[in-house]
XYZ file of C-alpha atoms in Angstrom:
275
model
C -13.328 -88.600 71.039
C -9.626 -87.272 70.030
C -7.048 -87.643 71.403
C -4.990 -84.797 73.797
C -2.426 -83.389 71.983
C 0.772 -84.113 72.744
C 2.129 -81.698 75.821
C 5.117 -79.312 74.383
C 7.986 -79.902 76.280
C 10.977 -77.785 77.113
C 14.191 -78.617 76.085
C 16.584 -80.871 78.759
C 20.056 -79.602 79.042
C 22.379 -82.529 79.224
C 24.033 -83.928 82.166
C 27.297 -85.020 80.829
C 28.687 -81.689 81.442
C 27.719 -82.343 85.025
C 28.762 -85.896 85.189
C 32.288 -85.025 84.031
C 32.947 -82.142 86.744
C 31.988 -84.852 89.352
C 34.508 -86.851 87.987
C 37.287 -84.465 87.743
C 36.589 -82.679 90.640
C 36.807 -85.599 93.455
C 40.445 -86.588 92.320
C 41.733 -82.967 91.914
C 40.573 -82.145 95.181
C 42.165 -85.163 96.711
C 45.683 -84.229 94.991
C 45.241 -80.444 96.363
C 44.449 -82.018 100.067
C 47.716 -83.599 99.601
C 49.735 -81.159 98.704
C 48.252 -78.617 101.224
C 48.857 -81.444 103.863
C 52.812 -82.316 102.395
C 53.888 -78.492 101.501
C 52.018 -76.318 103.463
C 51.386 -77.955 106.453
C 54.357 -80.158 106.418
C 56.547 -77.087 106.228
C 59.979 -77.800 108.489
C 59.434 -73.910 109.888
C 56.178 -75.519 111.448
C 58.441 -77.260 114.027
C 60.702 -77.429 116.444
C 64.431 -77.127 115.100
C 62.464 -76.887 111.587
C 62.609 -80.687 111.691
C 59.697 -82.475 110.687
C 59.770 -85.320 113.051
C 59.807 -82.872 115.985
C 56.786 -81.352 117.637
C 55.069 -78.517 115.821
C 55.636 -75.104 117.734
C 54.020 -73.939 120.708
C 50.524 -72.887 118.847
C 51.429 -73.684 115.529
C 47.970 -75.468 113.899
C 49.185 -75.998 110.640
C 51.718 -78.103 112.020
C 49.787 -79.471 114.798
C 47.335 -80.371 111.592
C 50.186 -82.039 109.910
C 50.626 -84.172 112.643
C 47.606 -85.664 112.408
C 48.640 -88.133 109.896
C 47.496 -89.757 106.679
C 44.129 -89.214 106.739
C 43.881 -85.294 107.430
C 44.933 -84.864 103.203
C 41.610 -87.325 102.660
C 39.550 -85.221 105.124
C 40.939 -81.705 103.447
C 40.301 -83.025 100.081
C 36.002 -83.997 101.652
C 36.044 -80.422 102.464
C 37.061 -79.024 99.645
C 34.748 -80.877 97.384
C 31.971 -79.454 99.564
C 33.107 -75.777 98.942
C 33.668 -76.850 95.226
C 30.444 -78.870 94.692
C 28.228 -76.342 97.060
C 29.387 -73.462 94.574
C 28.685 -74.969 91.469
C 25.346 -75.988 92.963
C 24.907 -72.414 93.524
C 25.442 -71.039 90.714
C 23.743 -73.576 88.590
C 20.558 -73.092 90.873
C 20.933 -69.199 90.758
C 20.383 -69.238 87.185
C 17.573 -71.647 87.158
C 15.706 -69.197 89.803
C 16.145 -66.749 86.515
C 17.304 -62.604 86.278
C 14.956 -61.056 88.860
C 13.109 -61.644 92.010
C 11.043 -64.943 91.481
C 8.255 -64.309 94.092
C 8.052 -60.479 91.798
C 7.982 -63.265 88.683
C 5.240 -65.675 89.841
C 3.073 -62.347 90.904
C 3.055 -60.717 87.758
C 2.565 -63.984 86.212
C -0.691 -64.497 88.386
C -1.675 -60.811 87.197
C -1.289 -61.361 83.792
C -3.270 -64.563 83.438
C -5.959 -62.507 86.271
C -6.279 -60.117 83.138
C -5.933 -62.999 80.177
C -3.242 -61.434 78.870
C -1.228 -64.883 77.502
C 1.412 -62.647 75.391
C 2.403 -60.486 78.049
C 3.065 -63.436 80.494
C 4.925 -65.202 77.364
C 7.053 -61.584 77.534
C 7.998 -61.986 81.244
C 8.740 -65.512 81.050
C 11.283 -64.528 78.284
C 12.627 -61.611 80.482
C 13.143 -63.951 83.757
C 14.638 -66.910 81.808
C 15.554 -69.668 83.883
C 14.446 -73.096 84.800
C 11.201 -72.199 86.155
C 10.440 -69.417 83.253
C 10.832 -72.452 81.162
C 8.621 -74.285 82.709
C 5.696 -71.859 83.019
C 6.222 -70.540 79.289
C 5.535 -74.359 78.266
C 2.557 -74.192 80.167
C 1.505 -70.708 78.757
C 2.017 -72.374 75.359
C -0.215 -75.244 76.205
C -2.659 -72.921 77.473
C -2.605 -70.900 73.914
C -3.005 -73.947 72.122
C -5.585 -75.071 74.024
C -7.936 -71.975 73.285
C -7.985 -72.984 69.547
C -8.411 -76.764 70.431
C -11.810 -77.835 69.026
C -12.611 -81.296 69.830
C -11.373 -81.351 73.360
C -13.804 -80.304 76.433
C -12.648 -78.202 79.276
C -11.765 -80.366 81.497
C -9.651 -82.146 79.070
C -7.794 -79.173 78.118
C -7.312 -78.369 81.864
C -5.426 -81.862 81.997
C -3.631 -81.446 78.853
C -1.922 -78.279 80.236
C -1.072 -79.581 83.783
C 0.480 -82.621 81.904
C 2.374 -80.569 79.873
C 3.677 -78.356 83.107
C 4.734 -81.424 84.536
C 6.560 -82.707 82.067
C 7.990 -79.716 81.535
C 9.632 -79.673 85.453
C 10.455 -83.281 84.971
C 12.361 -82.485 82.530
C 14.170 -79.142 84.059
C 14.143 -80.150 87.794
C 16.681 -82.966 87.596
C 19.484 -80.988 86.445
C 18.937 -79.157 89.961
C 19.364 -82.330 91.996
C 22.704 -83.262 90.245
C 26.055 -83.568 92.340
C 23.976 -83.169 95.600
C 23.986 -86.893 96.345
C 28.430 -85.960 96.617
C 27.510 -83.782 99.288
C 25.090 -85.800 100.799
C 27.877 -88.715 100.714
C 30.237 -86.868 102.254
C 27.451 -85.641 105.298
C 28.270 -89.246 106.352
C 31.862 -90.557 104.622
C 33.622 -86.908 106.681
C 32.464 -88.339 109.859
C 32.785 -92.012 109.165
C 36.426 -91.234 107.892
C 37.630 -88.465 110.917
C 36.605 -91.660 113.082
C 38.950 -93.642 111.235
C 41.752 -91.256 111.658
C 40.450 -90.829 115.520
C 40.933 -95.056 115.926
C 44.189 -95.092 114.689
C 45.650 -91.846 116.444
C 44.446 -94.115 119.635
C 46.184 -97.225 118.334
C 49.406 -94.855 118.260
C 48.675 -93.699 121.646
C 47.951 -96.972 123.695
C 51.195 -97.789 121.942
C 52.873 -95.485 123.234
C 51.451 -96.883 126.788
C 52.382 -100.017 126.350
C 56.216 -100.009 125.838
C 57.805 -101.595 129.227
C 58.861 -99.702 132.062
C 58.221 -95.555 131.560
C 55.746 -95.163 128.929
C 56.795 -93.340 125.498
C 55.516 -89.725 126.499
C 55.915 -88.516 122.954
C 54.300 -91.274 120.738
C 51.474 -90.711 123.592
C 51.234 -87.382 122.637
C 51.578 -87.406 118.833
C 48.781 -90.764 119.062
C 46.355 -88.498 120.892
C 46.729 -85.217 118.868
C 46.260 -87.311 115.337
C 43.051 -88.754 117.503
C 42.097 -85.310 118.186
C 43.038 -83.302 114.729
C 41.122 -86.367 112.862
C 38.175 -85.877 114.866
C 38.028 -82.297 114.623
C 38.973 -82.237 110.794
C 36.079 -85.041 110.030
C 33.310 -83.299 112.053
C 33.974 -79.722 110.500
C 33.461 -81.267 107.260
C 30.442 -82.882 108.105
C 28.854 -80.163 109.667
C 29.376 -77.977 106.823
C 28.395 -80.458 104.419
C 25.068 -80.668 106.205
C 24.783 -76.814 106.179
C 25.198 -76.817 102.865
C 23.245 -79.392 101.858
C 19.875 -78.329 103.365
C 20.580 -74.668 101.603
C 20.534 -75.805 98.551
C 17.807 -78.409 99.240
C 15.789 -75.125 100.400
C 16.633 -73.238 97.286
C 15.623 -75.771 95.729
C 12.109 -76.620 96.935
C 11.755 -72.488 96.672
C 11.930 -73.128 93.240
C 9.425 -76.419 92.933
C 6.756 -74.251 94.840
C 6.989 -71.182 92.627
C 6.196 -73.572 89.335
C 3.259 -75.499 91.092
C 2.311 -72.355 92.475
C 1.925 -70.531 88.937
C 1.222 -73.907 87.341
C -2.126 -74.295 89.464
C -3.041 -70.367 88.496
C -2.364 -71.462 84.862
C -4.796 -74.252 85.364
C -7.139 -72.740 87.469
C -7.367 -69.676 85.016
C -8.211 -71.299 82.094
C -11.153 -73.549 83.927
C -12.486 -70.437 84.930
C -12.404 -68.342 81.756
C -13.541 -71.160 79.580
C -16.684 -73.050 81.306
């Protein structure tokens, strides 16, 4: 019996690109944290006598923010490499999904293979480009091959193509998942870190407590607003993180249905029409 012919594959884009926008990105959003925390927030008109080391003014949050020490830059420079990270997701996922509607896609897909017309799903797969056009237009090509395959019986050929289609989103469906472990990281590290911030704004404060005789009503107050400011910072950028997160995990699984949805019509087509 011969063997099944090697599955055609589509071509992996590579991840270096990827892998060095990580890398730049964490540190430059960590520098811009900074210098939003030391020039914009730690502007002298934010307080009282526009001295730094005095209370911000009465509702003044950019100075109130300031005061929340050392580790509000860190937590500014989490949340921008959410909004950074959760954009480039985006847009890398927005062009896998291809130029039109993909639901629209995958039905005229399923009509075109309903009426054996191979070419004219080849055409829309061009049109829709993308990730998952890819992916289905490797399939389609299997499927062509297939019909001029001699020594192979149905059933074969059936496996031959889902192989191929499977390969064929191994292949493309990685690049997807790339950078979202950084936002899943920082789901947990905002949190972990705003608690940080929170433990040693109470340090300053049960400082301020302890000094003998009246305690030191300003380091009480400038302990429990870091506490406060820390806590606040750390669990917006959590939060959002999470929000994010499961969007583009959505967006994501949108697209991994649509391929084994017009994968298994490719299949199931092909048994049918060739028994």
């Amino acid at each position: 019996m011969a063997n099944a012919p090697k599955p055609t594959t589509v071509k992996k884009e590579s991840s270096s690109a990827s892998n060095l926008f990580a890398t730049l990105t964490i540190p430059i959003c960590i520098i811009i944290g900074i210098c939003i925390y030391k020039f914009i927030l730690g502007d002298a008109k934010n307080f009282i006598d526009d001295n730094v080391e005095n209370l911000p003014k009465v509702g003044n949050y950019a100075g109130m923010a300031y005061k929340g020490g050392p580790i509000v830059p860190v937590l500014m420079g989490m949340f921008l490499m959410v909004i950074v990270f959760s954009i480039e997701r985006m847009i890398v996922i927005g062009k896998a999904t291809g130029k039109g509607s993909l639901d629209a896609f995958v039905k005229k897909i399923q009509a075109l293979l309903n009426s054996n017309n191979i070419e004219g799903a080849l055409a829309e797969c061009d049109k829709q480009e993308g990730s998952v056009a890819n992916v289905i237009k490797s399939g389609l090509k299997k499927y062509r091959e297939m019909e001029i395959e001699p020594n192979m019986d149905t059933d074969q050929k059936c496996l031959a193509i889902q192989k191929d289609i499977e390969e064929a989103t191994t292949l493309e469906m990685p690049m997807l998942e790339q950078n979202l472990t950084v936002i899943a990281t920082l789901v947990s590290v905002g949190t972990l870190t705003g608690l940080l911030g929170t433990v040693t704004g109470m340090i300053k404060a049960f400082g301020g407590l302890a000094n003998s005789g009246a305690p030191d009503q300003a380091a009480l107050a400038t302990g429990i607003s870091e506490a406060l400011i820390n806590t606040a910072t750390g669990i917006g950028t959590s939060t959002f993180a999470i929000i994010m997160y499961n969007i583009l995990t959505s967006k994501i699984d949108k697209l991994t249905y649509a391929i084994d949805e017009a994968g298994f019509s490719i299949i199931q087509t092909y048994a049918s029409t060739h028994k």
